Amino acid sequence: MGALVHRDFQRVYPVMSRGKGVFLYDQSGREYLDAVGGIAVVNIGHGVSEVVAAMSKQAEKVAFVHDAAFANEPAVAFAEELATWAPSSLRHVLLLSGGSEATETAMKLARQYHLEHGKAGKYRIVSRWISYHGNTLGALSMSGRPAWRKAFTPLLLNFPKIPAPYCYRCPMGKAYPECNVACADELERTICMEGSDSIAAFIAEPVIGTSAAGVTPPPEYYPRIREICDRYDVLFIADEVITGVGRTGKNFGIEHWEATPDLITVAKGLSSGYAPLAAVLLRDNVYDAIARGSGGITQGFTYSGHPLSAAVGLAVLRYLAAHDLVANAARIGRLLLERLATLTRYPIVGDVRGTGLLQGVEFVADQATRHPWPRKAEVTRRIVEAALDEGVMVVPGMAGIVDGVAGDHIQISPPYIFTEAHVERLVAGLEAAIQRVVRELSAVRN
Ligand SMILES: Cc1ncc(COP(=O)(O)O)c(C=O)c1O
């Protein structure tokens, strides 16, 4: 199998050797529609020459300086540009290399914020089940993803979790709007039960990513979360590693609600995948507390503020603006959702949901009862593989959406340059895949 260690030791991984626009090509030259942007990363498409040029120009000038000792021009310029994308009070930008670094850093900044105010007891982070915030131990401690936590449970921090705002399978057994977003009030109950003097922050993905792709809370949800956080001196961290820089059709996903977070984490599409790049945006209150207090942070990584990554980030933000791609994500997102909704005529399609170009399809054994398929039916794997045979790439959703074990769903998160024709090709490919899986499952059942 060669020296390279893959995630699945049994699987033979197809090699992709080239990408252009919304298409990837394998070694035999076969074309695939990249309807997932890698994994909600490739926002402006593959092979964009402006980004390649910016990268190579910077590499010729200087590829690396250490941010603990020096500033560099692209990092300064990129931070200025990114700040203009964010709500005006979140204009302080810390540069990093990946999503887990960003959420882990946000966790520590929340702790430091309270330390600066003499509240050393406030260090725990509340998050939600059916969530993902990264794979390092702090980030995994915040992640409500049972399948990935299991093996490492003894190493994880004791952070509380509240139910997800997952209306299709309401964990509180209620229905919107009669529920009066009781799932948001669970934050208050948990803070009180755990003791507000121990809780530093609440972290959430504004629109849920691969753990339940496209699940979008109701309009009252985040304003209620913000009120509760304010009441108990708890910071609100919006994890926009996926939803940041336009994926949901607005600059940041949280802007769909009237609620301003104290910290925003962003990664993935920030560089459109051309180089590793992430950031934490600090609101004035957090930045000022540190500036007036200890005066600095003790977190840093060798590659923080990397000049090449920053040059890429700047080129990507400029490309998004020049081609009005966030507006296109909103427009094409609406069309995609409409077209995917037609697939509910197939008995295995339970729910279609999403905002902008972050969408998901959930599969069920029974549309009326929403009963899931048994794990061994491997519906998600079947759908993803059948779609790939049709030349369409979709991402398998994380297992366990129903009860930590069962539940099948996929994520669709194409580049923002998707057109009407790409939507039609995606829906046709997915429909053919669903038809094939319906046939396979009826053979399994009989
Ligand atoms: C919402 C969210 N936060 C954090 C992460 C972790 O990012 P990374 O894989 O870059 O460490 C992810 C990755 O999928 C994510 O979706």
Coordinates of C-alpha atoms and ligand atoms in Angstrom, one line a residue:
M1 CA 0.0 0.0 0.0
G2 CA 3.1 2.3 0.0
A3 CA 4.4 4.4 2.8
L4 CA 1.5 6.9 3.1
V5 CA -0.9 6.1 5.9
H6 CA -4.5 6.7 5.0
R7 CA -7.5 7.1 7.4
D8 CA -8.9 3.7 6.3
F9 CA -6.2 1.1 6.1
Q10 CA -8.4 -1.3 4.0
R11 CA -9.6 1.1 1.3
V12 CA -7.8 1.8 -1.9
Y13 CA -8.0 5.6 -2.4
P14 CA -8.7 6.9 -6.0
V15 CA -6.0 9.4 -7.0
M16 CA -7.2 12.8 -8.2
S17 CA -4.5 14.3 -10.3
R18 CA -6.0 17.6 -11.6
G19 CA -8.7 20.1 -10.9
K20 CA -10.2 23.0 -12.9
G21 CA -13.2 25.1 -11.8
V22 CA -15.9 22.8 -10.3
F23 CA -14.3 19.6 -11.8
L24 CA -11.7 17.1 -10.6
Y25 CA -10.0 14.6 -12.9
D26 CA -8.5 11.2 -11.8
Q27 CA -5.4 9.6 -13.2
S28 CA -7.3 8.1 -16.1
G29 CA -8.7 11.5 -17.0
R30 CA -12.3 10.8 -15.8
E31 CA -14.2 13.9 -14.8
Y32 CA -16.0 14.4 -11.5
L33 CA -18.3 17.2 -10.5
D34 CA -16.9 18.5 -7.1
A35 CA -20.2 19.2 -5.4
V36 CA -18.5 19.4 -2.0
G37 CA -15.6 21.7 -2.7
G38 CA -13.3 19.0 -1.2
I39 CA -15.0 19.3 2.1
A40 CA -16.5 22.9 2.0
V41 CA -13.1 24.2 1.3
V42 CA -12.7 24.9 -2.4
N43 CA -15.0 28.0 -2.5
I44 CA -13.7 29.7 -5.6
G45 CA -13.0 26.5 -7.6
H46 CA -9.9 24.6 -8.6
G47 CA -7.0 26.0 -10.6
V48 CA -7.6 29.7 -10.3
S49 CA -4.6 31.4 -11.9
E50 CA -4.8 34.6 -9.9
V51 CA -4.3 32.7 -6.6
V52 CA -1.4 30.6 -8.1
A53 CA 0.2 33.8 -9.2
A54 CA -0.1 35.5 -5.8
M55 CA 1.4 32.4 -4.2
S56 CA 4.3 32.1 -6.5
K57 CA 5.0 35.9 -6.3
Q58 CA 5.1 35.7 -2.5
A59 CA 7.3 32.6 -2.5
E60 CA 9.9 34.4 -4.6
K61 CA 9.9 37.4 -2.1
V62 CA 9.9 35.5 1.2
A63 CA 8.1 32.2 2.0
F64 CA 8.5 32.2 5.8
V65 CA 9.1 34.5 8.7
H66 CA 8.3 33.7 12.3
D67 CA 5.3 35.7 13.6
A68 CA 6.7 35.7 17.2
A69 CA 9.6 37.9 15.9
F70 CA 8.4 39.6 12.8
A71 CA 5.5 40.9 10.8
N72 CA 5.1 40.2 7.1
E73 CA 3.3 42.2 4.5
P74 CA 0.7 39.7 3.3
A75 CA -0.3 38.8 6.9
V76 CA -0.9 42.5 7.7
A77 CA -2.8 43.1 4.5
F78 CA -4.9 39.9 4.7
A79 CA -5.9 40.6 8.4
E80 CA -7.0 44.2 7.3
E81 CA -9.1 42.7 4.5
L82 CA -10.7 40.0 6.5
A83 CA -11.7 42.5 9.2
T84 CA -13.7 44.3 6.6
W85 CA -15.7 41.1 6.0
A86 CA -16.7 40.7 9.6
P87 CA -19.2 42.5 11.8
S88 CA -17.6 45.8 12.7
S89 CA -16.9 45.0 16.3
L90 CA -15.0 41.8 15.3
R91 CA -12.0 43.5 13.7
H92 CA -9.1 41.9 15.5
V93 CA -7.6 39.0 13.5
L94 CA -5.4 36.2 14.8
L95 CA -4.0 34.1 12.0
L96 CA -3.5 30.3 12.2
S97 CA -3.3 27.3 10.0
G98 CA -6.4 25.0 10.5
G99 CA -9.8 24.8 12.0
S100 CA -8.8 22.8 15.1
E101 CA -6.1 25.3 15.9
A102 CA -8.7 28.1 15.6
T103 CA -11.3 26.5 17.9
E104 CA -8.6 25.4 20.4
T105 CA -7.3 28.9 20.4
A106 CA -10.8 30.4 20.8
M107 CA -11.3 28.1 23.8
K108 CA -8.1 29.4 25.4
L109 CA -8.9 33.0 24.6
A110 CA -12.3 32.6 26.3
R111 CA -10.4 31.3 29.4
Q112 CA -7.9 34.2 29.2
Y113 CA -10.8 36.8 28.9
H114 CA -12.2 35.6 32.2
L115 CA -8.7 35.4 33.8
E116 CA -8.2 39.1 32.8
H117 CA -11.3 39.9 34.9
G118 CA -10.1 37.8 37.9
K119 CA -12.6 35.0 37.2
A120 CA -10.2 32.1 37.2
G121 CA -13.0 29.6 37.8
K122 CA -14.6 30.2 34.4
Y123 CA -12.9 27.8 32.1
R124 CA -15.4 25.2 30.8
I125 CA -17.0 25.5 27.4
V126 CA -20.6 24.4 26.7
S127 CA -21.3 23.0 23.2
R128 CA -24.0 20.9 21.5
W129 CA -24.4 17.3 20.6
I130 CA -24.3 16.7 16.9
S131 CA -21.5 19.1 16.4
Y132 CA -17.9 19.2 15.4
H133 CA -15.2 21.7 16.4
G134 CA -12.0 19.8 15.6
N135 CA -9.8 16.9 16.4
T136 CA -7.2 18.2 18.9
L137 CA -8.1 17.3 22.5
G138 CA -9.6 20.6 23.5
A139 CA -11.5 20.9 20.2
L140 CA -12.7 17.3 20.4
S141 CA -13.8 17.9 24.0
M142 CA -16.1 20.6 22.6
S143 CA -17.3 18.3 19.8
G144 CA -20.5 16.4 20.2
R145 CA -19.5 13.7 17.8
P146 CA -19.8 10.3 19.5
A147 CA -18.1 8.3 16.8
W148 CA -14.9 10.3 17.0
R149 CA -14.9 10.9 20.8
K150 CA -15.3 7.3 21.9
A151 CA -11.7 6.0 21.7
F152 CA -10.4 9.2 23.4
T153 CA -13.0 9.7 26.1
P154 CA -10.5 9.3 29.0
L155 CA -8.4 12.1 27.6
L156 CA -11.2 14.6 27.0
L157 CA -12.1 17.6 29.2
N158 CA -15.3 17.6 31.1
F159 CA -17.3 20.0 29.0
P160 CA -21.1 20.0 29.1
K161 CA -23.3 19.5 26.0
I162 CA -26.8 20.7 25.2
P163 CA -29.2 19.3 22.6
A164 CA -28.8 20.4 19.0
P165 CA -31.5 22.6 17.3
Y166 CA -32.3 19.7 15.0
C167 CA -36.0 20.2 14.2
Y168 CA -36.4 17.2 11.9
R169 CA -35.6 15.0 15.0
C170 CA -36.2 17.3 17.8
P171 CA -34.1 16.0 20.8
M172 CA -36.7 17.6 23.1
G173 CA -39.6 15.7 21.4
K174 CA -41.2 19.1 20.5
A175 CA -42.2 20.8 17.2
Y176 CA -41.4 24.4 16.0
P177 CA -42.8 27.0 16.6
E178 CA -44.8 25.6 19.6
C179 CA -41.5 24.6 21.2
N180 CA -40.6 28.2 21.7
V181 CA -37.0 27.1 20.9
A182 CA -36.7 25.2 24.2
C183 CA -33.4 23.8 22.9
A184 CA -31.8 27.3 23.3
D185 CA -33.1 27.5 26.8
E186 CA -31.2 24.3 27.6
L187 CA -28.1 26.5 27.6
E188 CA -29.5 28.5 30.5
R189 CA -30.5 25.3 32.4
T190 CA -27.0 23.8 31.8
I191 CA -25.2 26.9 32.9
C192 CA -27.3 27.1 36.1
M193 CA -26.9 23.3 36.8
E194 CA -23.1 23.3 36.2
G195 CA -22.7 26.7 38.0
S196 CA -22.2 29.9 35.9
D197 CA -19.0 30.6 37.8
S198 CA -17.4 27.6 35.9
I199 CA -18.6 28.4 32.4
A200 CA -16.4 30.5 30.1
A201 CA -18.1 30.2 26.7
F202 CA -20.7 28.5 24.5
I203 CA -19.5 27.4 21.0
A204 CA -21.8 26.5 18.1
E205 CA -21.7 26.2 14.3
P206 CA -24.3 28.7 13.1
V207 CA -25.4 26.3 10.4
I208 CA -24.4 22.7 11.2
G209 CA -21.6 21.2 9.1
T210 CA -20.8 17.5 8.4
S211 CA -22.4 16.3 11.7
A212 CA -25.8 17.2 10.3
A213 CA -25.1 19.2 7.1
G214 CA -27.4 22.1 6.5
V215 CA -29.4 22.0 9.8
T216 CA -30.3 25.7 10.3
P217 CA -31.8 26.8 13.7
P218 CA -35.0 29.0 13.7
P219 CA -34.7 32.8 13.7
E220 CA -35.2 33.1 17.5
Y221 CA -32.4 30.7 18.3
Y222 CA -29.2 32.7 18.3
P223 CA -30.7 35.9 19.7
R224 CA -31.9 33.7 22.7
I225 CA -28.4 32.2 23.0
R226 CA -26.9 35.7 23.0
E227 CA -29.3 36.8 25.7
I228 CA -28.4 33.8 27.9
C229 CA -24.7 34.3 27.4
D230 CA -24.9 37.9 28.4
R231 CA -27.0 37.1 31.5
Y232 CA -24.3 34.7 32.8
D233 CA -21.1 36.4 31.5
V234 CA -20.5 33.6 29.1
L235 CA -18.8 34.3 25.8
F236 CA -20.4 33.2 22.5
I237 CA -18.0 31.6 20.0
A238 CA -19.4 31.2 16.5
D239 CA -17.5 28.3 14.9
E240 CA -17.5 29.4 11.3
V241 CA -14.8 27.1 10.1
I242 CA -17.3 25.9 7.4
T243 CA -19.8 28.8 7.3
G244 CA -17.3 31.7 7.2
V245 CA -16.5 33.8 4.2
G246 CA -19.7 33.4 2.3
R247 CA -20.7 29.7 2.4
T248 CA -24.2 30.4 3.6
G249 CA -24.8 33.4 1.3
K250 CA -23.7 36.0 3.8
N251 CA -20.1 36.9 4.8
F252 CA -20.5 35.0 8.1
G253 CA -23.2 32.5 8.8
I254 CA -24.2 34.1 12.1
E255 CA -25.3 37.2 10.2
H256 CA -28.5 35.3 9.3
W257 CA -29.5 36.0 13.0
E258 CA -29.5 39.1 15.2
A259 CA -26.7 38.0 17.4
T260 CA -23.1 39.1 17.5
P261 CA -20.6 36.6 18.8
D262 CA -17.5 37.5 20.9
L263 CA -15.2 35.2 18.9
I264 CA -15.5 33.8 15.4
T265 CA -13.3 30.9 14.2
V266 CA -12.9 30.5 10.4
A267 CA -10.7 28.2 8.3
K268 CA -11.4 25.8 5.4
G269 CA -12.6 28.1 2.5
L270 CA -10.6 31.0 3.8
S271 CA -7.8 30.0 1.5
S272 CA -10.1 28.0 -0.8
G273 CA -7.8 25.1 -0.2
Y274 CA -4.7 26.6 -1.9
A275 CA -2.8 26.7 1.4
P276 CA -3.5 25.9 5.1
L277 CA -5.1 29.0 6.6
A278 CA -7.4 29.8 9.6
A279 CA -8.2 32.7 11.8
V280 CA -9.9 33.7 15.0
L281 CA -11.7 37.1 15.0
L282 CA -11.9 38.8 18.4
R283 CA -14.6 41.2 19.3
D284 CA -13.5 44.5 20.9
N285 CA -14.6 43.4 24.4
V286 CA -12.3 40.3 24.3
Y287 CA -9.4 42.1 22.6
D288 CA -9.6 45.1 25.0
A289 CA -9.8 42.9 28.1
I290 CA -6.5 41.3 27.0
A291 CA -4.9 44.6 25.9
R292 CA -5.7 46.3 29.2
G293 CA -4.9 43.3 31.2
S294 CA -1.9 41.0 30.6
G295 CA -1.2 42.7 27.2
G296 CA -0.7 39.6 25.1
I297 CA -1.4 36.0 24.4
T298 CA 0.8 32.9 24.9
Q299 CA -0.6 30.9 22.1
G300 CA 1.2 30.6 18.8
F301 CA 2.2 28.0 16.3
T302 CA 5.2 27.9 14.0
Y303 CA 3.1 28.5 10.9
S304 CA 0.8 31.3 12.4
G305 CA 0.6 34.2 9.9
H306 CA 2.5 32.2 7.2
P307 CA 3.3 34.7 4.4
L308 CA 2.3 32.3 1.6
S309 CA -1.0 31.3 3.2
A310 CA -1.8 35.0 3.9
A311 CA -1.0 35.9 0.3
V312 CA -3.4 33.2 -0.8
G313 CA -6.1 34.3 1.6
L314 CA -5.8 37.9 0.3
A315 CA -6.1 36.7 -3.3
V316 CA -9.1 34.5 -2.5
L317 CA -11.0 37.3 -0.7
R318 CA -10.3 39.6 -3.6
Y319 CA -11.5 37.0 -6.1
L320 CA -14.7 36.4 -4.1
A321 CA -15.4 40.2 -4.1
A322 CA -14.4 40.8 -7.7
H323 CA -16.8 38.0 -9.0
D324 CA -19.6 38.7 -6.4
L325 CA -19.4 35.1 -5.4
V326 CA -21.1 35.4 -2.0
A327 CA -24.2 36.7 -3.7
N328 CA -23.9 33.8 -6.1
A329 CA -23.7 31.3 -3.2
A330 CA -27.0 32.8 -1.9
R331 CA -28.7 32.7 -5.4
I332 CA -27.5 29.2 -6.5
G333 CA -28.1 27.9 -2.9
R334 CA -31.8 28.8 -3.2
L335 CA -32.1 27.0 -6.5
L336 CA -30.1 24.0 -5.3
L337 CA -32.4 23.6 -2.2
E338 CA -35.5 23.8 -4.4
R339 CA -34.1 21.1 -6.8
L340 CA -32.9 18.8 -4.0
A341 CA -36.4 19.0 -2.4
T342 CA -37.8 17.3 -5.5
L343 CA -35.9 14.2 -4.4
T344 CA -38.3 13.7 -1.4
R345 CA -40.5 11.8 -3.9
Y346 CA -38.1 8.9 -3.4
P347 CA -39.2 6.9 -0.3
I348 CA -35.7 6.9 1.3
V349 CA -35.3 10.7 1.2
G350 CA -36.4 12.0 4.6
D351 CA -35.2 15.6 4.8
V352 CA -33.5 18.2 2.6
R353 CA -32.2 21.3 4.3
G354 CA -29.6 24.0 4.2
T355 CA -28.7 27.6 3.9
G356 CA -26.7 29.0 1.0
L357 CA -24.3 26.4 -0.3
L358 CA -24.2 24.3 2.8
Q359 CA -26.9 21.7 2.3
G360 CA -27.7 18.2 3.5
V361 CA -30.0 15.2 2.5
E362 CA -31.1 12.8 5.2
F363 CA -32.1 9.2 4.3
V364 CA -34.7 7.2 6.2
A365 CA -36.3 3.7 6.1
D366 CA -39.8 5.2 6.6
Q367 CA -40.7 8.8 5.5
A368 CA -43.7 8.9 7.8
T369 CA -42.1 7.7 11.0
R370 CA -38.6 9.0 10.1
H371 CA -37.2 5.7 11.3
P372 CA -33.5 5.3 10.2
W373 CA -32.0 2.4 8.3
P374 CA -30.0 -0.1 10.4
R375 CA -26.3 0.8 10.4
K376 CA -25.5 -2.4 8.5
A377 CA -27.5 -1.3 5.5
E378 CA -24.8 1.3 4.9
V379 CA -27.1 3.7 3.1
T380 CA -24.7 6.7 3.3
R381 CA -21.8 4.7 1.8
R382 CA -24.0 3.3 -0.9
I383 CA -25.3 6.8 -1.9
V384 CA -21.8 8.3 -1.9
E385 CA -20.3 5.5 -4.0
A386 CA -23.3 5.4 -6.4
A387 CA -23.0 9.2 -6.9
L388 CA -19.3 8.9 -7.6
D389 CA -20.1 6.3 -10.2
E390 CA -22.3 8.9 -11.8
G391 CA -19.4 11.3 -11.7
V392 CA -20.7 13.4 -8.8
M393 CA -18.8 13.9 -5.5
V394 CA -20.9 14.3 -2.3
V395 CA -19.6 13.9 1.3
P396 CA -20.8 11.2 3.7
G397 CA -22.4 12.8 6.8
M398 CA -21.1 11.7 10.2
A399 CA -22.7 8.5 11.4
G400 CA -24.9 8.6 14.5
I401 CA -27.2 11.6 13.7
V402 CA -30.2 9.8 15.3
D403 CA -28.8 8.3 18.5
G404 CA -25.0 8.3 18.2
V405 CA -25.0 5.1 16.0
A406 CA -27.8 5.1 13.4
G407 CA -28.7 7.7 10.8
D408 CA -27.7 8.4 7.2
H409 CA -27.1 11.7 5.5
I410 CA -24.8 13.5 3.0
Q411 CA -23.4 16.9 2.7
I412 CA -23.5 19.0 -0.4
S413 CA -21.3 22.1 -0.3
P414 CA -20.1 23.1 -3.9
P415 CA -17.8 25.9 -4.9
Y416 CA -19.6 29.3 -5.1
I417 CA -19.0 29.4 -8.8
F418 CA -21.6 26.7 -9.3
T419 CA -24.1 27.5 -12.1
E420 CA -27.7 26.4 -12.9
A421 CA -26.2 23.8 -15.3
H422 CA -24.0 22.4 -12.5
V423 CA -27.0 22.2 -10.2
E424 CA -28.9 20.2 -12.8
R425 CA -26.0 17.8 -13.3
L426 CA -25.6 17.3 -9.6
V427 CA -29.3 16.6 -9.0
A428 CA -29.4 14.2 -12.0
G429 CA -26.4 12.3 -10.7
L430 CA -27.8 12.2 -7.2
E431 CA -31.2 11.1 -8.4
A432 CA -29.6 8.2 -10.4
A433 CA -27.6 7.2 -7.3
I434 CA -30.8 7.3 -5.2
Q435 CA -32.6 5.1 -7.7
R436 CA -29.8 2.6 -7.6
V437 CA -29.7 2.5 -3.8
V438 CA -33.5 2.1 -3.6
R439 CA -33.2 -1.0 -5.8
E440 CA -30.3 -2.3 -3.7
L441 CA -32.1 -1.7 -0.5
S442 CA -35.3 -3.5 -1.7
A443 CA -33.1 -6.5 -2.6
V444 CA -31.6 -6.3 1.0
R445 CA -35.1 -6.1 2.5
N446 CA -36.5 -9.0 0.5
Ligands
LIG1 C1 -17.2 23.5 12.2 C2 -15.8 23.0 12.2 N1 -15.0 23.4 13.2 C3 -13.7 22.9 13.2 C4 -13.2 22.0 12.3 C5 -11.8 21.5 12.4 O1 -11.1 22.0 11.3 P1 -9.7 21.3 10.8 O2 -10.1 20.0 10.2 O3 -9.2 22.3 9.8 O4 -8.9 21.2 11.9 C6 -14.1 21.5 11.3 C7 -13.7 20.5 10.3 O5 -14.4 19.9 9.6 C8 -15.4 22.0 11.3 O6 -16.3 21.6 10.4

